[in-house]
Amino acid sequence: MLFVLSAAVGLLAGLGSCRVVPRQAVTKPVTAHYMIGDIQDAHVRQDILDAKAFGLDGFAMNYDQFAEWSNRTVESLFKHADEIGGFKLFFSFDHAAGHLSGDPLQYADYFKSYSSRPSYFHFKDPAASIGKPLLSTFGGETVPDSQWASFKHTVGDVLLVPGFHEATPSPTFFSNRASLDGVFNWNSWPFPSAGRAPVSTAQDTLFHSATLQTRRIFMMGLSPVQFKHLSASQNWYRRGEDNLEHRIAQILALQPDIVQLQSWNDAGEGHYMGNLWTEALFLKKTRDLTDGYDHRGYWEALTPFIRAWKRGDTQTAGMVPLEGRRVQGVFWHHTLTVDGTCESDDVQTSESVVALAEDAVSGIVLVPQDVTNLVSVVNVGGKELGKTALVPGFNKFKYTGMGTGKVQLEVWEGSTMVAGGYGAIEVVRRAELCNHQFQVVGFAG
């Protein structure tokens, strides 16, 4: 029996001897959005090692400005990816941050300087059946097709798959976007207008249909939550109570071309699932909101998901514990109740938290195919909140009515506890910060 105290599942390093793998198109890739910050060289290398061991094929590098620190981090990423091998990188140029909005020609030369590197991510062009370097964006909906055409003429072979969050999908989406080779639907969370509802695939289905009809690429996002609490103008919440556990099933059913986790290290929006390095957290608010909130516990569900995705599974039923484990999973919850007070914070709780968040414990528990006698129990403050008789494969739960105190999950086989976990931060109704970050606890046994 293994009882896990913290949400961290441990840094996965020491992958043996490194070798350079020849450049080739990746099939059924799973990548993660990686914020380019001022990150130390050793930490960049560790990110690649951990992400590769976790099961990822590469990073989508969110690049939002030409600066010494951003260029240095990009160079570190390529240096280590080239050396380690088997891990790819592609640019996601950020059109929404203000520095790179406008004509994509502004980053054409910079893209070309890296697109021939051994570790640059190549994907098979559905229209030509040959591998080409991939380029994505965050935003850029207003870029006219003529500018994308000029960009492609300048750089040569490239697959343009922008990440749109404000575009309206339709079956004829590409009729006036002929230069695009696909689309990435950034919206991996329920829209606020949907209320307290699970994430929908309405947009994904329309985008996917448009790509299938025109032999283009559809990239689909997988994300747990979006929580931003930095200032009065950057203060919102997009639900995570009915998200990750549903999104996994949606991706397996829809079978997009590429999966992108949102994100590896975006601390400011609360959906980071990888390492956070102190030197990259330049805002004190961000450091305070993430201190003690390690999200790598998600890996206990995501690595089995990646295995299922790579196999071609179209349902979650085949997701089981790895390495002969009896049980494996993760749960998450807020540590400040929705109606909690936080008078000392200079930014108060957003209206979207009040309207959309829930005092709930959500989670995923994976069970081997031949095991039918396990029960999971969630206790809060020493009182039982919910109990589930587990079935073989994938189990998801959400228990509402969470009160204050320590949140703990236990998995029992009769009178024997086979696994469990709890978070170090107890749920409270009063705190210094209006922090509705998720506490994430991975467990296995």
Tab-separated table of C-alpha atoms in Angstrom:
chain	number	residue	atom	x	y	z
A	1	MET	CA	0.000	0.000	0.000
A	2	LEU	CA	1.349	3.410	-1.003
A	3	PHE	CA	-0.015	6.512	0.705
A	4	VAL	CA	0.874	9.720	-1.139
A	5	LEU	CA	1.224	12.920	0.851
A	6	SER	CA	1.890	15.497	-1.818
A	7	ALA	CA	0.513	16.256	-5.238
A	8	ALA	CA	3.933	15.852	-6.821
A	9	VAL	CA	4.685	12.542	-8.456
A	10	GLY	CA	8.375	13.336	-8.535
A	11	LEU	CA	10.782	14.606	-11.084
A	12	LEU	CA	11.466	12.038	-13.753
A	13	ALA	CA	15.064	12.366	-14.810
A	14	GLY	CA	18.048	10.220	-15.590
A	15	LEU	CA	16.735	8.741	-18.815
A	16	GLY	CA	19.957	6.936	-19.664
A	17	SER	CA	22.215	7.697	-22.568
A	18	CYS	CA	21.049	10.408	-24.949
A	19	ARG	CA	21.104	10.186	-28.728
A	20	VAL	CA	19.907	12.352	-31.577
A	21	VAL	CA	16.867	10.929	-33.381
A	22	PRO	CA	16.524	11.756	-37.095
A	23	ARG	CA	13.844	14.319	-37.918
A	24	GLN	CA	10.537	12.700	-38.840
A	25	ALA	CA	6.813	13.363	-38.695
A	26	VAL	CA	5.262	12.367	-35.350
A	27	THR	CA	2.111	10.232	-35.377
A	28	LYS	CA	-0.741	10.757	-32.864
A	29	PRO	CA	1.340	13.371	-31.031
A	30	VAL	CA	0.589	14.758	-27.587
A	31	THR	CA	2.245	18.100	-26.896
A	32	ALA	CA	2.025	20.743	-24.186
A	33	HIS	CA	1.805	24.527	-24.335
A	34	TYR	CA	5.073	25.884	-22.930
A	35	MET	CA	5.347	29.517	-21.878
A	36	ILE	CA	8.700	30.986	-22.877
A	37	GLY	CA	9.964	32.744	-19.785
A	38	ASP	CA	13.353	33.640	-18.384
A	39	ILE	CA	14.120	30.030	-17.452
A	40	GLN	CA	17.534	28.742	-16.407
A	41	ASP	CA	19.275	26.400	-18.820
A	42	ALA	CA	19.324	23.483	-16.369
A	43	HIS	CA	15.601	23.898	-15.717
A	44	VAL	CA	14.848	23.922	-19.443
A	45	ARG	CA	16.656	20.617	-19.764
A	46	GLN	CA	14.762	19.197	-16.782
A	47	ASP	CA	11.450	20.219	-18.351
A	48	ILE	CA	12.272	18.250	-21.494
A	49	LEU	CA	13.413	15.201	-19.540
A	50	ASP	CA	10.312	15.233	-17.343
A	51	ALA	CA	7.922	15.846	-20.229
A	52	LYS	CA	9.455	13.060	-22.304
A	53	ALA	CA	9.287	10.592	-19.401
A	54	PHE	CA	5.707	11.671	-18.714
A	55	GLY	CA	4.809	10.678	-22.286
A	56	LEU	CA	4.777	13.929	-24.217
A	57	ASP	CA	6.113	14.216	-27.771
A	58	GLY	CA	6.993	17.894	-27.591
A	59	PHE	CA	6.292	21.475	-26.549
A	60	ALA	CA	4.337	24.184	-28.329
A	61	MET	CA	6.501	27.164	-27.415
A	62	ASN	CA	4.430	30.249	-26.628
A	63	TYR	CA	6.654	33.051	-27.884
A	64	ASP	CA	5.293	36.557	-27.387
A	65	GLN	CA	8.210	38.957	-27.866
A	66	PHE	CA	11.726	39.340	-29.215
A	67	ALA	CA	13.937	39.783	-26.163
A	68	GLU	CA	17.294	38.550	-24.930
A	69	TRP	CA	15.696	36.324	-22.278
A	70	SER	CA	13.090	34.800	-24.618
A	71	ASN	CA	15.626	34.077	-27.358
A	72	ARG	CA	17.998	32.551	-24.825
A	73	THR	CA	15.292	30.201	-23.507
A	74	VAL	CA	14.301	29.135	-27.032
A	75	GLU	CA	17.926	28.386	-27.870
A	76	SER	CA	18.245	26.334	-24.662
A	77	LEU	CA	15.161	24.335	-25.573
A	78	PHE	CA	16.466	23.454	-29.029
A	79	LYS	CA	19.958	22.729	-27.753
A	80	HIS	CA	18.722	20.194	-25.230
A	81	ALA	CA	15.987	18.730	-27.456
A	82	ASP	CA	18.534	18.185	-30.236
A	83	GLU	CA	20.890	16.449	-27.804
A	84	ILE	CA	18.335	14.331	-25.926
A	85	GLY	CA	16.410	13.233	-29.019
A	86	GLY	CA	12.884	11.934	-29.358
A	87	PHE	CA	11.321	15.222	-28.267
A	88	LYS	CA	10.083	17.935	-30.628
A	89	LEU	CA	9.452	21.678	-30.462
A	90	PHE	CA	7.316	24.056	-32.500
A	91	PHE	CA	6.466	27.728	-32.220
A	92	SER	CA	3.140	29.065	-31.038
A	93	PHE	CA	3.511	32.782	-31.721
A	94	ASP	CA	1.343	34.805	-29.349
A	95	HIS	CA	-0.685	37.400	-31.225
A	96	ALA	CA	-2.714	38.388	-28.161
A	97	ALA	CA	0.030	39.620	-25.817
A	98	GLY	CA	0.536	42.863	-27.745
A	99	HIS	CA	4.108	42.497	-28.970
A	100	LEU	CA	3.521	40.288	-32.028
A	101	SER	CA	0.019	41.287	-33.096
A	102	GLY	CA	-0.272	41.955	-36.799
A	103	ASP	CA	1.568	40.651	-39.830
A	104	PRO	CA	3.182	37.221	-39.230
A	105	LEU	CA	6.062	38.214	-41.518
A	106	GLN	CA	7.587	39.861	-38.444
A	107	TYR	CA	8.636	36.422	-37.168
A	108	ALA	CA	9.293	34.698	-40.532
A	109	ASP	CA	13.095	34.885	-40.295
A	110	TYR	CA	13.082	33.780	-36.671
A	111	PHE	CA	10.955	30.749	-37.538
A	112	LYS	CA	13.229	29.865	-40.469
A	113	SER	CA	16.291	29.984	-38.218
A	114	TYR	CA	14.911	27.021	-36.242
A	115	SER	CA	12.601	25.097	-38.588
A	116	SER	CA	15.455	22.969	-39.933
A	117	ARG	CA	16.783	21.967	-36.512
A	118	PRO	CA	16.739	18.195	-35.806
A	119	SER	CA	14.220	18.650	-32.980
A	120	TYR	CA	11.795	20.906	-34.844
A	121	PHE	CA	8.333	19.298	-34.880
A	122	HIS	CA	7.223	17.916	-38.254
A	123	PHE	CA	3.750	16.607	-39.025
A	124	LYS	CA	2.386	14.916	-42.106
A	125	ASP	CA	0.512	17.287	-44.382
A	126	PRO	CA	-2.861	15.558	-44.985
A	127	ALA	CA	-3.076	17.166	-48.415
A	128	ALA	CA	0.405	16.137	-49.554
A	129	SER	CA	1.344	13.126	-47.379
A	130	ILE	CA	4.777	14.561	-46.557
A	131	GLY	CA	6.151	15.857	-43.282
A	132	LYS	CA	6.441	19.619	-42.830
A	133	PRO	CA	7.382	21.863	-39.889
A	134	LEU	CA	4.378	22.920	-37.807
A	135	LEU	CA	3.658	26.480	-36.690
A	136	SER	CA	0.830	27.545	-34.413
A	137	THR	CA	-0.337	30.699	-32.651
A	138	PHE	CA	-2.371	31.980	-29.786
A	139	GLY	CA	-4.848	34.312	-31.431
A	140	GLY	CA	-4.358	35.966	-34.783
A	141	GLU	CA	-7.966	35.674	-35.885
A	142	THR	CA	-7.795	39.067	-37.601
A	143	VAL	CA	-4.754	38.241	-39.747
A	144	PRO	CA	-6.020	38.274	-43.378
A	145	ASP	CA	-5.407	35.218	-45.504
A	146	SER	CA	-3.229	37.289	-47.836
A	147	GLN	CA	-0.707	37.812	-45.037
A	148	TRP	CA	-0.622	34.106	-44.211
A	149	ALA	CA	-0.067	33.414	-47.924
A	150	SER	CA	2.825	35.876	-47.985
A	151	PHE	CA	4.290	34.247	-44.878
A	152	LYS	CA	4.187	30.793	-46.485
A	153	HIS	CA	5.768	32.167	-49.671
A	154	THR	CA	8.598	33.626	-47.571
A	155	VAL	CA	9.390	30.651	-45.338
A	156	GLY	CA	8.677	27.741	-47.693
A	157	ASP	CA	7.398	24.449	-46.301
A	158	VAL	CA	5.261	25.003	-43.208
A	159	LEU	CA	1.971	23.813	-41.748
A	160	LEU	CA	-0.018	26.747	-40.338
A	161	VAL	CA	-2.335	25.551	-37.554
A	162	PRO	CA	-3.242	28.667	-35.539
A	163	GLY	CA	-4.785	28.507	-32.084
A	164	PHE	CA	-8.027	30.485	-32.168
A	165	HIS	CA	-10.127	31.414	-29.161
A	166	GLU	CA	-12.442	34.016	-30.699
A	167	ALA	CA	-13.152	32.538	-34.139
A	168	THR	CA	-16.596	31.128	-34.937
A	169	PRO	CA	-16.340	27.567	-36.238
A	170	SER	CA	-18.433	26.374	-39.176
A	171	PRO	CA	-18.334	23.629	-41.826
A	172	THR	CA	-17.037	26.250	-44.289
A	173	PHE	CA	-14.448	27.695	-41.910
A	174	PHE	CA	-11.605	27.488	-44.439
A	175	SER	CA	-13.477	28.951	-47.409
A	176	ASN	CA	-11.813	32.332	-46.831
A	177	ARG	CA	-8.738	30.922	-45.044
A	178	ALA	CA	-7.186	28.928	-47.866
A	179	SER	CA	-3.624	29.439	-46.612
A	180	LEU	CA	-4.264	27.773	-43.260
A	181	ASP	CA	-3.452	24.082	-42.939
A	182	GLY	CA	-5.682	23.495	-39.949
A	183	VAL	CA	-6.885	24.962	-36.673
A	184	PHE	CA	-6.321	24.515	-32.954
A	185	ASN	CA	-9.419	25.163	-30.832
A	186	TRP	CA	-8.075	26.945	-27.773
A	187	ASN	CA	-11.402	26.732	-25.904
A	188	SER	CA	-10.916	23.650	-23.752
A	189	TRP	CA	-13.162	24.822	-20.917
A	190	PRO	CA	-16.911	25.543	-20.652
A	191	PHE	CA	-17.890	29.028	-21.737
A	192	PRO	CA	-19.115	31.175	-18.814
A	193	SER	CA	-22.507	31.477	-20.506
A	194	ALA	CA	-22.995	27.707	-20.097
A	195	GLY	CA	-23.157	28.045	-16.323
A	196	ARG	CA	-22.208	25.124	-14.103
A	197	ALA	CA	-22.120	22.628	-16.947
A	198	PRO	CA	-19.531	20.162	-18.239
A	199	VAL	CA	-17.261	21.202	-21.096
A	200	SER	CA	-18.916	20.916	-24.510
A	201	THR	CA	-17.489	19.623	-27.797
A	202	ALA	CA	-19.749	21.795	-29.965
A	203	GLN	CA	-16.872	23.949	-31.238
A	204	ASP	CA	-14.502	20.999	-31.560
A	205	THR	CA	-16.997	19.057	-33.657
A	206	LEU	CA	-17.503	21.925	-36.104
A	207	PHE	CA	-13.771	22.603	-36.452
A	208	HIS	CA	-13.053	18.907	-36.837
A	209	SER	CA	-15.695	18.527	-39.517
A	210	ALA	CA	-14.251	21.478	-41.445
A	211	THR	CA	-10.747	19.959	-41.362
A	212	LEU	CA	-11.933	16.523	-42.444
A	213	GLN	CA	-13.820	17.956	-45.417
A	214	THR	CA	-10.781	19.925	-46.620
A	215	ARG	CA	-7.937	17.523	-45.702
A	216	ARG	CA	-6.562	19.749	-42.963
A	217	ILE	CA	-5.287	19.311	-39.408
A	218	PHE	CA	-7.352	19.586	-36.240
A	219	MET	CA	-5.557	20.136	-32.941
A	220	MET	CA	-7.602	19.716	-29.750
A	221	GLY	CA	-6.779	21.027	-26.302
A	222	LEU	CA	-6.838	19.232	-22.960
A	223	SER	CA	-6.844	21.400	-19.865
A	224	PRO	CA	-8.037	21.137	-16.254
A	225	VAL	CA	-9.214	24.693	-15.507
A	226	GLN	CA	-8.527	28.356	-16.146
A	227	PHE	CA	-8.082	30.571	-13.110
A	228	LYS	CA	-6.599	34.039	-13.467
A	229	HIS	CA	-6.370	36.413	-10.524
A	230	LEU	CA	-3.712	39.016	-11.219
A	231	SER	CA	-5.537	42.349	-11.432
A	232	ALA	CA	-8.999	43.836	-11.826
A	233	SER	CA	-8.803	43.345	-15.597
A	234	GLN	CA	-7.225	39.878	-15.369
A	235	ASN	CA	-9.549	38.192	-12.930
A	236	TRP	CA	-11.683	35.304	-14.224
A	237	TYR	CA	-12.531	31.646	-13.893
A	238	ARG	CA	-13.434	28.976	-16.449
A	239	ARG	CA	-14.718	25.825	-14.826
A	240	GLY	CA	-12.589	22.884	-13.847
A	241	GLU	CA	-15.166	21.000	-11.779
A	242	ASP	CA	-16.521	19.187	-14.878
A	243	ASN	CA	-13.650	19.472	-17.291
A	244	LEU	CA	-10.522	17.330	-17.369
A	245	GLU	CA	-12.329	14.072	-16.634
A	246	HIS	CA	-14.811	14.776	-19.450
A	247	ARG	CA	-12.289	16.200	-21.888
A	248	ILE	CA	-10.240	12.995	-21.829
A	249	ALA	CA	-13.235	11.007	-23.068
A	250	GLN	CA	-14.096	13.648	-25.661
A	251	ILE	CA	-10.621	13.540	-27.205
A	252	LEU	CA	-10.618	9.755	-27.430
A	253	ALA	CA	-14.037	9.840	-29.101
A	254	LEU	CA	-13.307	12.653	-31.574
A	255	GLN	CA	-9.804	11.469	-32.534
A	256	PRO	CA	-8.209	14.808	-33.517
A	257	ASP	CA	-4.870	14.846	-35.322
A	258	ILE	CA	-2.863	16.426	-32.489
A	259	VAL	CA	-3.524	16.851	-28.756
A	260	GLN	CA	-2.126	19.852	-26.902
A	261	LEU	CA	-2.138	20.056	-23.112
A	262	GLN	CA	-2.898	23.523	-21.809
A	263	SER	CA	-0.451	23.878	-20.260
A	264	TRP	CA	2.936	22.752	-19.020
A	265	ASN	CA	3.864	25.912	-17.121
A	266	ASP	CA	1.317	28.735	-17.428
A	267	ALA	CA	1.222	29.681	-13.755
A	268	GLY	CA	-0.770	32.851	-14.372
A	269	GLU	CA	-3.826	30.952	-15.622
A	270	GLY	CA	-3.719	28.094	-13.126
A	271	HIS	CA	-3.760	25.279	-15.693
A	272	TYR	CA	-0.081	24.332	-15.428
A	273	MET	CA	0.565	20.577	-15.236
A	274	GLY	CA	4.363	20.544	-15.234
A	275	ASN	CA	7.240	22.218	-13.427
A	276	LEU	CA	7.149	25.825	-12.259
A	277	TRP	CA	10.514	27.525	-11.824
A	278	THR	CA	10.825	30.485	-9.466
A	279	GLU	CA	12.982	32.566	-11.820
A	280	ALA	CA	10.194	32.590	-14.434
A	281	LEU	CA	7.500	33.768	-11.987
A	282	PHE	CA	8.318	37.453	-12.135
A	283	LEU	CA	5.011	38.619	-10.595
A	284	LYS	CA	4.758	38.288	-6.825
A	285	LYS	CA	1.031	37.647	-7.193
A	286	THR	CA	1.715	34.616	-9.365
A	287	ARG	CA	4.303	33.274	-6.933
A	288	ASP	CA	1.890	33.665	-4.019
A	289	LEU	CA	-1.027	32.025	-5.844
A	290	THR	CA	1.000	28.966	-6.872
A	291	ASP	CA	3.104	28.486	-3.736
A	292	GLY	CA	2.306	25.010	-2.418
A	293	TYR	CA	0.014	24.164	-5.354
A	294	ASP	CA	1.952	21.542	-7.291
A	295	HIS	CA	-0.131	20.230	-10.189
A	296	ARG	CA	2.009	17.305	-11.309
A	297	GLY	CA	-0.454	14.954	-9.636
A	298	TYR	CA	-2.420	15.168	-12.896
A	299	TRP	CA	0.237	12.925	-14.420
A	300	GLU	CA	-1.267	9.911	-12.634
A	301	ALA	CA	-4.271	10.156	-14.987
A	302	LEU	CA	-2.637	11.761	-18.006
A	303	THR	CA	0.106	9.196	-18.622
A	304	PRO	CA	-2.475	6.370	-18.882
A	305	PHE	CA	-4.538	8.651	-21.141
A	306	ILE	CA	-1.542	9.161	-23.440
A	307	ARG	CA	-1.021	5.388	-23.603
A	308	ALA	CA	-4.694	4.923	-24.544
A	309	TRP	CA	-4.511	7.703	-27.136
A	310	LYS	CA	-1.420	6.233	-28.740
A	311	ARG	CA	-3.104	2.815	-28.949
A	312	GLY	CA	-6.004	4.344	-30.832
A	313	ASP	CA	-8.576	3.799	-28.078
A	314	THR	CA	-11.843	5.636	-28.681
A	315	GLN	CA	-13.200	5.153	-25.143
A	316	THR	CA	-11.812	5.555	-21.629
A	317	ALA	CA	-12.577	1.936	-20.657
A	318	GLY	CA	-9.045	0.838	-21.539
A	319	MET	CA	-7.375	3.332	-19.229
A	320	VAL	CA	-5.892	1.285	-16.390
A	321	PRO	CA	-3.106	1.681	-13.814
A	322	LEU	CA	0.439	1.360	-15.113
A	323	GLU	CA	3.358	-0.814	-13.982
A	324	GLY	CA	1.139	-3.443	-12.343
A	325	ARG	CA	-0.376	-1.041	-9.834
A	326	ARG	CA	-3.585	-1.929	-8.020
A	327	VAL	CA	-5.024	1.540	-8.393
A	328	GLN	CA	-3.942	4.933	-9.713
A	329	GLY	CA	-5.544	8.359	-9.986
A	330	VAL	CA	-5.814	11.999	-9.037
A	331	PHE	CA	-8.274	14.352	-7.357
A	332	TRP	CA	-8.530	18.112	-7.184
A	333	HIS	CA	-10.421	20.803	-5.281
A	334	HIS	CA	-10.324	24.452	-4.238
A	335	THR	CA	-8.857	25.287	-0.838
A	336	LEU	CA	-10.989	28.409	-0.329
A	337	THR	CA	-14.742	27.949	-0.423
A	338	VAL	CA	-16.669	29.797	-3.106
A	339	ASP	CA	-18.184	32.136	-0.498
A	340	GLY	CA	-14.888	32.487	1.368
A	341	THR	CA	-13.602	35.887	2.458
A	342	CYS	CA	-10.191	37.386	1.682
A	343	GLU	CA	-10.199	41.039	2.732
A	344	SER	CA	-6.413	41.426	2.532
A	345	ASP	CA	-6.273	40.708	-1.213
A	346	ASP	CA	-6.054	43.773	-3.451
A	347	VAL	CA	-8.018	41.826	-6.077
A	348	GLN	CA	-11.310	40.436	-4.867
A	349	THR	CA	-12.991	37.188	-5.906
A	350	SER	CA	-14.249	37.452	-9.469
A	351	GLU	CA	-17.929	37.216	-10.317
A	352	SER	CA	-17.145	34.205	-12.495
A	353	VAL	CA	-15.823	32.288	-9.470
A	354	VAL	CA	-19.035	32.996	-7.580
A	355	ALA	CA	-21.199	32.024	-10.562
A	356	LEU	CA	-19.282	29.004	-11.851
A	357	ALA	CA	-17.039	27.434	-9.207
A	358	GLU	CA	-18.264	24.789	-6.777
A	359	ASP	CA	-17.298	23.529	-3.357
A	360	ALA	CA	-16.565	20.094	-4.732
A	361	VAL	CA	-13.965	17.359	-4.917
A	362	SER	CA	-13.480	15.919	-8.397
A	363	GLY	CA	-11.257	13.107	-9.522
A	364	ILE	CA	-10.305	10.115	-11.625
A	365	VAL	CA	-9.570	6.608	-10.333
A	366	LEU	CA	-8.155	3.901	-12.605
A	367	VAL	CA	-8.611	0.208	-11.777
A	368	PRO	CA	-7.189	-2.925	-13.505
A	369	GLN	CA	-9.545	-4.803	-15.817
A	370	ASP	CA	-9.779	-7.840	-13.545
A	371	VAL	CA	-10.473	-5.990	-10.277
A	372	THR	CA	-14.064	-5.419	-9.129
A	373	ASN	CA	-13.986	-5.136	-5.345
A	374	LEU	CA	-12.507	-1.672	-4.698
A	375	VAL	CA	-14.287	1.306	-3.151
A	376	SER	CA	-13.052	4.905	-3.066
A	377	VAL	CA	-14.025	7.220	-0.222
A	378	VAL	CA	-13.522	10.991	-0.006
A	379	ASN	CA	-13.443	12.552	3.453
A	380	VAL	CA	-13.357	16.277	4.242
A	381	GLY	CA	-12.613	17.455	7.744
A	382	GLY	CA	-12.930	13.883	9.000
A	383	LYS	CA	-16.424	13.417	7.542
A	384	GLU	CA	-17.363	11.291	4.545
A	385	LEU	CA	-18.279	13.404	1.515
A	386	GLY	CA	-18.772	10.645	-1.052
A	387	LYS	CA	-18.164	6.998	-1.841
A	388	THR	CA	-17.863	5.137	-5.174
A	389	ALA	CA	-17.876	1.414	-5.928
A	390	LEU	CA	-15.133	1.314	-8.541
A	391	VAL	CA	-15.463	-0.531	-11.836
A	392	PRO	CA	-12.560	-1.846	-13.941
A	393	GLY	CA	-10.927	0.859	-16.043
A	394	PHE	CA	-11.820	4.541	-15.846
A	395	ASN	CA	-13.836	5.992	-12.948
A	396	LYS	CA	-14.658	9.670	-12.532
A	397	PHE	CA	-16.415	11.427	-9.673
A	398	LYS	CA	-17.494	14.816	-8.393
A	399	TYR	CA	-18.798	15.225	-4.855
A	400	THR	CA	-20.393	18.570	-4.008
A	401	GLY	CA	-20.975	20.040	-0.573
A	402	MET	CA	-17.304	20.199	0.394
A	403	GLY	CA	-16.800	21.839	3.770
A	404	THR	CA	-13.651	22.922	5.558
A	405	GLY	CA	-10.721	20.819	6.718
A	406	LYS	CA	-8.320	18.291	5.210
A	407	VAL	CA	-9.446	16.566	2.020
A	408	GLN	CA	-8.485	12.915	1.827
A	409	LEU	CA	-9.183	10.082	-0.617
A	410	GLU	CA	-8.825	6.429	0.323
A	411	VAL	CA	-9.264	3.313	-1.806
A	412	TRP	CA	-10.367	0.221	0.115
A	413	GLU	CA	-10.487	-3.473	-0.649
A	414	GLY	CA	-12.712	-4.741	2.120
A	415	SER	CA	-11.023	-3.681	5.348
A	416	THR	CA	-7.650	-3.032	3.693
A	417	MET	CA	-6.694	0.389	2.360
A	418	VAL	CA	-4.719	-0.113	-0.861
A	419	ALA	CA	-4.026	3.520	-1.771
A	420	GLY	CA	-4.824	7.060	-0.819
A	421	GLY	CA	-3.722	10.648	-0.778
A	422	TYR	CA	-4.379	14.001	0.790
A	423	GLY	CA	-3.374	17.571	0.171
A	424	ALA	CA	-1.231	19.533	2.587
A	425	ILE	CA	-3.485	22.622	2.374
A	426	GLU	CA	-6.800	22.405	4.213
A	427	VAL	CA	-10.015	23.949	2.924
A	428	VAL	CA	-10.898	27.231	4.677
A	429	ARG	CA	-13.546	29.936	4.526
A	430	ARG	CA	-11.166	32.796	5.249
A	431	ALA	CA	-7.750	33.432	3.692
A	432	GLU	CA	-5.248	36.173	2.927
A	433	LEU	CA	-5.653	35.683	-0.846
A	434	CYS	CA	-8.768	35.088	-2.919
A	435	ASN	CA	-7.025	32.000	-4.261
A	436	HIS	CA	-9.292	29.543	-6.073
A	437	GLN	CA	-6.395	27.565	-7.444
A	438	PHE	CA	-6.899	23.803	-7.489
A	439	GLN	CA	-5.031	21.638	-5.038
A	440	VAL	CA	-4.100	18.540	-7.069
A	441	VAL	CA	-3.285	15.220	-5.398
A	442	GLY	CA	-1.982	12.208	-7.292
A	443	PHE	CA	-2.031	8.740	-5.734
A	444	ALA	CA	-1.154	5.158	-6.623
A	445	GLY	CA	-0.842	1.846	-4.868
